[in-house]
Coordinates of N, CA and C and ligand atoms in Angstrom, one line a residue:
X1 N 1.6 -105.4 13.0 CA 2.9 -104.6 12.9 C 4.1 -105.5 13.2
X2 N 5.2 -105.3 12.9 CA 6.5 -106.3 12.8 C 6.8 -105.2 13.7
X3 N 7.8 -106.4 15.0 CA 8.2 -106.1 15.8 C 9.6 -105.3 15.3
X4 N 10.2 -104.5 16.2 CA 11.4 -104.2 16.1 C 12.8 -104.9 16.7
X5 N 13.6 -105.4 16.1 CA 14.4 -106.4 17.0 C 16.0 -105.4 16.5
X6 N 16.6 -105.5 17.8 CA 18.1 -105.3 17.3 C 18.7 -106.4 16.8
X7 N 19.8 -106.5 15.6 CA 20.4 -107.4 15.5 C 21.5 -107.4 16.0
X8 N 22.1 -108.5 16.4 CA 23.4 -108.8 17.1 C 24.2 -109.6 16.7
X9 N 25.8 -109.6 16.5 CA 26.5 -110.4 15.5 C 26.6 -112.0 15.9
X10 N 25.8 -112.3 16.6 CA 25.7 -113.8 17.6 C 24.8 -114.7 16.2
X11 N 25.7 -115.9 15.6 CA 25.4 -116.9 14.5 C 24.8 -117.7 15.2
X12 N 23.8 -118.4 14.8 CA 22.6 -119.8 15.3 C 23.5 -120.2 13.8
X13 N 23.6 -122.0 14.2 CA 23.4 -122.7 13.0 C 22.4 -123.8 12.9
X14 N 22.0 -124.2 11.6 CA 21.0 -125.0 11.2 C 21.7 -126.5 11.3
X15 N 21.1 -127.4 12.4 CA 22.2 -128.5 12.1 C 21.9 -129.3 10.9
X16 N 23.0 -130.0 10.6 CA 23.0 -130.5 9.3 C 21.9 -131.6 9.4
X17 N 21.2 -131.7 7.8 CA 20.6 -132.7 8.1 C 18.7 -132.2 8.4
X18 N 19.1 -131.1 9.3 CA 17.5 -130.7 9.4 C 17.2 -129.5 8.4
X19 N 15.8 -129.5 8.7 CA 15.2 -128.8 7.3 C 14.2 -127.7 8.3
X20 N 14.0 -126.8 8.0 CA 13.2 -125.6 8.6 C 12.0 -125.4 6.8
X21 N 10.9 -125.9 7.9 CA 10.0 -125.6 6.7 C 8.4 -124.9 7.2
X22 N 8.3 -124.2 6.6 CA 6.8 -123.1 6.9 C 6.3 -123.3 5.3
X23 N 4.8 -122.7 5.4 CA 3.7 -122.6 5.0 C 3.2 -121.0 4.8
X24 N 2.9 -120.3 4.0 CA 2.4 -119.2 4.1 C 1.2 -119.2 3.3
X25 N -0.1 -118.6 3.3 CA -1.2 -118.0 2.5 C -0.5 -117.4 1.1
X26 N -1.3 -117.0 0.4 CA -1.0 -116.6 -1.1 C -0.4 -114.5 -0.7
X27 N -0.7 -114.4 0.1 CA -0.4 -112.9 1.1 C 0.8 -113.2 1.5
X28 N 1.4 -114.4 1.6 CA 3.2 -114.3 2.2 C 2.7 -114.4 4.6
X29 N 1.9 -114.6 5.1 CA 1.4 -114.3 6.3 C 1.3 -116.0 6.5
X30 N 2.2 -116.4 7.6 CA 2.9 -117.8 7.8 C 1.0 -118.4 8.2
X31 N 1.3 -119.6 7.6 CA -0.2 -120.6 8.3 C 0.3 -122.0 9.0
X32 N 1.5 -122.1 9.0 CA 2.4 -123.6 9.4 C 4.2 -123.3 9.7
X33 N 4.4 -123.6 10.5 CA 5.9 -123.7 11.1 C 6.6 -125.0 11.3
X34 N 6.9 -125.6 11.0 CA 7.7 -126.6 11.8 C 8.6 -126.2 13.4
X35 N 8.7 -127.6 13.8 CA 9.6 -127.4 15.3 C 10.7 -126.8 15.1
X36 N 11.4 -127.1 14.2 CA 13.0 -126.2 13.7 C 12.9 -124.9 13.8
X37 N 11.7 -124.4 13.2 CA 11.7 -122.9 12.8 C 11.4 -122.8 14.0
X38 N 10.9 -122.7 15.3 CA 10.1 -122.6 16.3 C 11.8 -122.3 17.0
X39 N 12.4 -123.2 17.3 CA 13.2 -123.8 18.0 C 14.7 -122.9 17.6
X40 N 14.9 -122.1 16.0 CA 16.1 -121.9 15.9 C 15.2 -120.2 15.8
X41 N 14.5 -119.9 15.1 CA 14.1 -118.3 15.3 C 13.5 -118.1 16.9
X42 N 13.4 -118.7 18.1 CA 12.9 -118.7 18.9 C 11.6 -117.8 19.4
X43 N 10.9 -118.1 18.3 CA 9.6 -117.8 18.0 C 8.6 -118.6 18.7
X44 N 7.7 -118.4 19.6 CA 6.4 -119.4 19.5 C 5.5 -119.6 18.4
X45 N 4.9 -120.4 18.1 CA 3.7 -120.9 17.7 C 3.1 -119.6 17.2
X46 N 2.3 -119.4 18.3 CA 1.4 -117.8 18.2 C 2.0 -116.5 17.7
X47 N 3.2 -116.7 18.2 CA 4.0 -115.0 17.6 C 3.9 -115.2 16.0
X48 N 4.5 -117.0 15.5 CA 4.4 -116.8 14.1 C 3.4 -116.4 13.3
X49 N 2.1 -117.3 13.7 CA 1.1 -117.8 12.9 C 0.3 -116.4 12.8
X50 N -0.6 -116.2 11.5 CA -1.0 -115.3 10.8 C -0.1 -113.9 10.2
X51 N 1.5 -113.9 10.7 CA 2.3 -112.9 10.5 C 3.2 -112.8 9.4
X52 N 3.3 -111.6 8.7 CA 4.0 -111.7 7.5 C 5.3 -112.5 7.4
X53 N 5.5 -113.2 6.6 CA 7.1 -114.0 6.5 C 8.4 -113.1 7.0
X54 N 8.3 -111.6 6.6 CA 9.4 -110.8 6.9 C 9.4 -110.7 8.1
X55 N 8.4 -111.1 9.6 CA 8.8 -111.3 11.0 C 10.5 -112.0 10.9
X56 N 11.0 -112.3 10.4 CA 12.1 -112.8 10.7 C 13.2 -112.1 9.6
X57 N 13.2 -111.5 8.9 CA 13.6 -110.7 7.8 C 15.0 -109.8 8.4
X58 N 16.1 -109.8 8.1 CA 17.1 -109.1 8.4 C 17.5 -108.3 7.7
X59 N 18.2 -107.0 8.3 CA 18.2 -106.1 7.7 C 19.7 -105.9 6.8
X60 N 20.7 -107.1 6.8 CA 21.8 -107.4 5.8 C 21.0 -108.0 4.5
X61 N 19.9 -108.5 4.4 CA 19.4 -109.4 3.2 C 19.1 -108.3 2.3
X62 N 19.3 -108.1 0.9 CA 19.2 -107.0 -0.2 C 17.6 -107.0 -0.3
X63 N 17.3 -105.9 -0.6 CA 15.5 -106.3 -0.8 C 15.3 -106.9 -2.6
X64 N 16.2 -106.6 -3.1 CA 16.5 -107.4 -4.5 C 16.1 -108.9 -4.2
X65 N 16.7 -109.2 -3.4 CA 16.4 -111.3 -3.5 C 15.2 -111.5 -3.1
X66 N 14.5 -110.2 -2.3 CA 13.1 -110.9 -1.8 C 12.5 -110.4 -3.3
X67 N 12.9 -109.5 -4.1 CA 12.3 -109.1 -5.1 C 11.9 -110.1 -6.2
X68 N 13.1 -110.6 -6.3 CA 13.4 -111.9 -7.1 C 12.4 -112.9 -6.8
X69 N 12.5 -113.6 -5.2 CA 11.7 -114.4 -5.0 C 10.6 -114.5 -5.1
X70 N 9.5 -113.2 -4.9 CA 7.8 -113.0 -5.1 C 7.9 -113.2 -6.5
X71 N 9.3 -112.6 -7.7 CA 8.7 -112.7 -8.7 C 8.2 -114.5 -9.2
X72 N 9.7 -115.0 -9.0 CA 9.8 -116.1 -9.8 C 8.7 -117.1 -8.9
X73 N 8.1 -117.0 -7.9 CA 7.2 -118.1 -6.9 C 5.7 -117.5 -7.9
X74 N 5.7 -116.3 -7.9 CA 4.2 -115.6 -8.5 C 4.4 -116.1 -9.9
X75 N 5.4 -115.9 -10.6 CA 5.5 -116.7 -12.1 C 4.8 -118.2 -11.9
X76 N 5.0 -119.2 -10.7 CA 4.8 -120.3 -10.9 C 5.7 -121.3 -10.6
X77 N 6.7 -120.8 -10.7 CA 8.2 -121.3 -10.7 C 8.5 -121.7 -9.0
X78 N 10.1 -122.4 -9.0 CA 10.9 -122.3 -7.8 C 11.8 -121.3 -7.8
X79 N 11.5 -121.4 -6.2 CA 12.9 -119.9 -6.2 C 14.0 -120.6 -5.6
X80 N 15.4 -120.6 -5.5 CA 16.1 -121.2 -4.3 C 17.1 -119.9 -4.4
X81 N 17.4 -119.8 -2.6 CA 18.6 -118.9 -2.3 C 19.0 -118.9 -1.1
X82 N 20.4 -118.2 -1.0 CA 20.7 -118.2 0.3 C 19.9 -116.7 0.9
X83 N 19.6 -117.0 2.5 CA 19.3 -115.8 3.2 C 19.4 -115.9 4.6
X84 N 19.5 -114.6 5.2 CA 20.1 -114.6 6.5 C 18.7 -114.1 6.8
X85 N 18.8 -114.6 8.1 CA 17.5 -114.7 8.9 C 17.8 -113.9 10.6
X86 N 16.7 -113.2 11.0 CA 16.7 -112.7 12.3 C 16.1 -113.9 13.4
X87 N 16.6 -114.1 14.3 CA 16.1 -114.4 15.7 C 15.2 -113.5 16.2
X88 N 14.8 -113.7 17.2 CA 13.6 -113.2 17.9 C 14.5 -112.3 19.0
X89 N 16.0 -112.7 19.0 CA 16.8 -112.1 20.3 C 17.7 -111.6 19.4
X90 N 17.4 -111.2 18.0 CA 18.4 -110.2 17.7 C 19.2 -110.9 17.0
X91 N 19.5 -112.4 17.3 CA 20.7 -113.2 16.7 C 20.6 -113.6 15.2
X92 N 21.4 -114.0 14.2 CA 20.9 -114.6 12.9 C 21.3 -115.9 12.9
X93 N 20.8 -116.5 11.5 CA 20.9 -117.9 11.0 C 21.1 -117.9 9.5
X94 N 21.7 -118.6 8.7 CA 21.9 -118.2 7.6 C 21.2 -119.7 6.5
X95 N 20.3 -119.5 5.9 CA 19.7 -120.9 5.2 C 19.8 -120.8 3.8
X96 N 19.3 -122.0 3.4 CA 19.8 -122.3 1.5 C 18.5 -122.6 1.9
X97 N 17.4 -121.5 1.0 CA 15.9 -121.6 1.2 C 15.5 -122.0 -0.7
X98 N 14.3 -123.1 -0.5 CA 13.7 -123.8 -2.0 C 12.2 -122.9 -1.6
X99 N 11.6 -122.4 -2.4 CA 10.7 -121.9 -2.3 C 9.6 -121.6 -3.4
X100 N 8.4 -122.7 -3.3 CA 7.5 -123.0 -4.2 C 5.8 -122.8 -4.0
X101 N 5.4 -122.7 -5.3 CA 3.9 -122.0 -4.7 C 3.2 -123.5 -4.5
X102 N 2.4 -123.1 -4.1 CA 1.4 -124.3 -3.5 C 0.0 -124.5 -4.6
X103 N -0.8 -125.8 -4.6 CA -1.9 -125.2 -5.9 C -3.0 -126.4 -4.8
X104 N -4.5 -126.3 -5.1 CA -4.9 -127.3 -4.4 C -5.4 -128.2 -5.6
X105 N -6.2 -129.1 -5.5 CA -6.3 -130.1 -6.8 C -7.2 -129.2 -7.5
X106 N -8.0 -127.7 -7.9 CA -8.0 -127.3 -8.8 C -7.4 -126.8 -9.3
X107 N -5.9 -127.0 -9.2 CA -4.8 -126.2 -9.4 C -5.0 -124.5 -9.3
X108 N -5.9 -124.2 -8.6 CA -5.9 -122.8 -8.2 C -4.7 -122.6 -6.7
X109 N -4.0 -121.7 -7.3 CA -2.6 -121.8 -5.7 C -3.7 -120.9 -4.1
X110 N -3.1 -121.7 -3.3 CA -3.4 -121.5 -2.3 C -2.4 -120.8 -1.3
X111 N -1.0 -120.7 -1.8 CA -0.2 -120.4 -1.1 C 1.4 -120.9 -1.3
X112 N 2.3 -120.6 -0.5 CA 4.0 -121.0 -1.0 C 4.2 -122.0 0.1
X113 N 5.1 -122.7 -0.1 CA 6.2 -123.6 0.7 C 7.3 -123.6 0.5
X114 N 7.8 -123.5 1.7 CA 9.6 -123.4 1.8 C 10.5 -124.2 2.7
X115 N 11.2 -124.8 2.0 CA 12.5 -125.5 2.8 C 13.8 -125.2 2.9
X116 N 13.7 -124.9 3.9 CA 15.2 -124.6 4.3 C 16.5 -125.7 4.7
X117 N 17.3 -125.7 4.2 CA 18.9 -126.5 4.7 C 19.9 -125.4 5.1
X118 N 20.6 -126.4 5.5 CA 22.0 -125.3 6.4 C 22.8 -125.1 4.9
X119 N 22.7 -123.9 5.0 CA 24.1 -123.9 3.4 C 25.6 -124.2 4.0
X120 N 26.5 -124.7 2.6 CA 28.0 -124.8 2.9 C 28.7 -123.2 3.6
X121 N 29.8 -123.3 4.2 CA 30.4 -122.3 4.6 C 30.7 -122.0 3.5
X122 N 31.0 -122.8 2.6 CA 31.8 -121.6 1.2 C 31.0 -121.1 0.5
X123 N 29.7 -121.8 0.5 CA 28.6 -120.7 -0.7 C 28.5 -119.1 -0.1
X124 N 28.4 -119.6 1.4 CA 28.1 -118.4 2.2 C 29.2 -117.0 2.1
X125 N 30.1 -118.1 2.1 CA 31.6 -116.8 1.5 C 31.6 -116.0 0.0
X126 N 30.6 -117.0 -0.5 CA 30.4 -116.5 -1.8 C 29.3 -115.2 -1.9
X127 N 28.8 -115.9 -1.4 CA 27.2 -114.7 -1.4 C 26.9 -113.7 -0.9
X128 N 28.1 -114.0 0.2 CA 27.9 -112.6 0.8 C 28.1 -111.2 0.2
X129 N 29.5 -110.8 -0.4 CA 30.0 -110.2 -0.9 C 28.9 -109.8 -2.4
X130 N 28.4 -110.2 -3.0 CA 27.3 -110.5 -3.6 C 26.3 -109.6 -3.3
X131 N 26.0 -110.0 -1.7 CA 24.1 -109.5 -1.0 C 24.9 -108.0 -0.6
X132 N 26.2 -107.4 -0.5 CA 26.7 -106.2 0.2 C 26.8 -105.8 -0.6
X133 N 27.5 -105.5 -2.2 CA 26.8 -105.1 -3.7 C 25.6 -104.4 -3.6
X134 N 25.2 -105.5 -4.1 CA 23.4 -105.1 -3.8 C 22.5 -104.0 -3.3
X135 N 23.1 -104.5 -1.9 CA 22.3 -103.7 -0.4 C 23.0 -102.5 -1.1
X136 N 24.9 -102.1 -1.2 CA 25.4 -101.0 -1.3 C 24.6 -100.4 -2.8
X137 N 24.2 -100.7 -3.7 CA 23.6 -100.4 -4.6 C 22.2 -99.9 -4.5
X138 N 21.2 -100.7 -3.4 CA 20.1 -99.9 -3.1 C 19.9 -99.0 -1.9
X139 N 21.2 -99.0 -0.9 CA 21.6 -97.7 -0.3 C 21.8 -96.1 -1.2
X140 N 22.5 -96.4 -2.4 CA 23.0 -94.9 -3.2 C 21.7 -94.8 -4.1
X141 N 20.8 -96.1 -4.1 CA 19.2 -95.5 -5.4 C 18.8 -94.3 -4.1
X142 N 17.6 -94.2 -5.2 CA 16.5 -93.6 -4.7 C 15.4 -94.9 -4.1
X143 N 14.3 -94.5 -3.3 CA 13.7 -96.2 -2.9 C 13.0 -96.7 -4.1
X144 N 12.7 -95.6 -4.8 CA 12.0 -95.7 -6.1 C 12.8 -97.1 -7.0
X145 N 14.3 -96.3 -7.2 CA 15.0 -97.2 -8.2 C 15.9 -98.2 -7.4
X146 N 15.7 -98.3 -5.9 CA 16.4 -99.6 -5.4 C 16.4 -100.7 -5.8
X147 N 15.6 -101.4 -5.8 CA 15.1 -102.8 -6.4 C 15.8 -103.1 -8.1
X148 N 15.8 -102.0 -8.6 CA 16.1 -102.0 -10.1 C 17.6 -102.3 -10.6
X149 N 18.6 -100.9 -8.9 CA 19.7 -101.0 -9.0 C 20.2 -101.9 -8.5
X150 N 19.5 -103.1 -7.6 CA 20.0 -104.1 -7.3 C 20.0 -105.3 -7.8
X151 N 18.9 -105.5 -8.6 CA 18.3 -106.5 -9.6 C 19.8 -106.1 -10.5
X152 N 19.8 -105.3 -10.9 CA 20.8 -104.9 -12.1 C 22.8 -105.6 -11.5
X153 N 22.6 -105.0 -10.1 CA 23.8 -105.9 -10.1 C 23.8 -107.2 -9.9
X154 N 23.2 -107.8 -9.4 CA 22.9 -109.1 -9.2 C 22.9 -109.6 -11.1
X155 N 22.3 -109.4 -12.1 CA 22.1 -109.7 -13.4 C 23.4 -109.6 -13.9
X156 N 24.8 -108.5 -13.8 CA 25.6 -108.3 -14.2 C 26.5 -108.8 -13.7
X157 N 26.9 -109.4 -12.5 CA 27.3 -110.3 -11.8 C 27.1 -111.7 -12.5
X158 N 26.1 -112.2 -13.0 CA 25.4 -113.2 -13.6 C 26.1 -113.7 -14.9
X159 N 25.5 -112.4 -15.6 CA 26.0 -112.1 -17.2 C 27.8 -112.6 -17.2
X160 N 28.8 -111.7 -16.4 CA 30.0 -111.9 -16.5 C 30.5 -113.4 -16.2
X161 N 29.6 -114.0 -15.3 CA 30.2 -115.2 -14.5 C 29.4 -116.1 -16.0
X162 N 28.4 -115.5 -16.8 CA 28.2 -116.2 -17.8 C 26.9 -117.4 -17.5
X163 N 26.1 -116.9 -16.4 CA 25.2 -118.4 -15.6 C 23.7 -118.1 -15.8
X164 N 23.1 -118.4 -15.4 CA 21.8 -118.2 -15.2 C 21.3 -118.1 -13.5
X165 N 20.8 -117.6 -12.9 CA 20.4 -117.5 -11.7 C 20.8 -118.9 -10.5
X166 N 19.6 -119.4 -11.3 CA 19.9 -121.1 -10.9 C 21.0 -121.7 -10.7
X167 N 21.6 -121.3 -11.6 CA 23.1 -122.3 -12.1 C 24.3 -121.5 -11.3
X168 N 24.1 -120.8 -11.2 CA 25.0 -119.6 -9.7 C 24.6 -119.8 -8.1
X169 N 23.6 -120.2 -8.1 CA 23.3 -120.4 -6.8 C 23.5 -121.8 -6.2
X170 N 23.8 -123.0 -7.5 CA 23.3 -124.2 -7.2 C 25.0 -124.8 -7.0
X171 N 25.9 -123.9 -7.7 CA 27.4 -124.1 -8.2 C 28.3 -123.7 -6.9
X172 N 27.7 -122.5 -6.3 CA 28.5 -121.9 -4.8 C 29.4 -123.3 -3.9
Ligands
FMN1 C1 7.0 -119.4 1.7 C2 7.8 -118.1 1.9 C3 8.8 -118.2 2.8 C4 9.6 -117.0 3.1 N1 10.6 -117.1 4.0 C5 11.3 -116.0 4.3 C6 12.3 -116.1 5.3 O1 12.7 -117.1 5.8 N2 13.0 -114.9 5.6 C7 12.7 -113.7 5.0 O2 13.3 -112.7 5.3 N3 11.7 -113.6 4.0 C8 11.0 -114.8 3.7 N4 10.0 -114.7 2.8 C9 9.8 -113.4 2.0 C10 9.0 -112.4 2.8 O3 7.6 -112.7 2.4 C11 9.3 -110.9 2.5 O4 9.2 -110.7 1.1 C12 10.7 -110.6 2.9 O5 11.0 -110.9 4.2 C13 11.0 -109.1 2.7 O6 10.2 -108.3 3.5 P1 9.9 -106.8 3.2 O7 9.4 -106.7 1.8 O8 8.9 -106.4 4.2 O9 11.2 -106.1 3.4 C14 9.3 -115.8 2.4 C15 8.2 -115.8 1.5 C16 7.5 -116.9 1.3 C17 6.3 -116.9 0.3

């Protein structure tokens, strides 16, 4: 069961330069943390390991971009984005997450990997406004059509600025 955490408007930053990188099973359920992750979600070891990735999941992030991400990582592909992240005391963190599936030398996948960097302050001014769309978009669906109405603005957003996913996120 995922714990319940209040969030609180108190910012953790990622110092520059370091990388927060985990390991999950082909189930999204962490198998590897690095010290960063340990140290800025103030998580132990044990609280992480075997637990869904969304243990740290906040409740500003659109469920659109996690939508996105299973898709394009299960495609095969990389996913990169920004997302805000919960502490373990409620606080956030905000990261520019790369996120790729894993394959073992039969190239059968065994699971994802992800690296995180500190994003710029100004992508983050960008994106936000962006992830509050979204969220406000899958607030007025039904739960049924949230995902769809938020994928949709996120696409239309896209379409107008004329980009491709990639090329919007990489440009911020
Ligand atoms: C390798 C990997 C890393 C992930 N990292 C995060 C993360 O840092 N924060 C997060 O909220 N979700 C992360 N996710 C996505 C979660 O698995 C999950 O889809 C997301 O938290 C939404 O959870 P929910 O569907 O229960 O709302 C990651 C997934 C994978 C495969």
């Amino acid at each position: 069961m995922k714990q319940r955490i209040a969030p609180t408007d108190k910012e953790w930053f990622l110092p520059e330069g370091e990388t927060i990188i985990s390991k999950t099973d082909t189930k999204g359920r962490i198998t590897y943390g690095n010290g960063i992750l340990l140290e800025i979600t103030g998580f132990s070891e044990a609280e992480l390991l075997g637990k869904q990735h969304n243990i740290v999941r906040h409740p500003d992030m659109p469920r659109g971009v996690f939508h996105l991400l299973w898709e394009t990582v299960k495609a095969g592909e990389e996913f990169n984005g920004y997302v805000k992240n919960l502490r373990k005391d409620g606080g956030f963190y905000w990261v520019f997450a790369n996120v790729t599936p894993s394959y073992n030398g039969r190239g059968e996948l065994v699971g994802y990997y992800s690296v995180r960097r500190k994003p710029s302050a100004a992508a983050l001014k960008s994106i936000q406004p962006v992830y509050q769309q979204m969220l406000a978009a899958e607030r007025a669906a039904t739960t049924k059509e949230a995902i769809s109405a938020s994928r949709n603005v996120l696409q239309g957003i896209l379409e107008t600025k004329g980009v491709s996913y990639d090329e919007f996120v990489f440009t911020l």
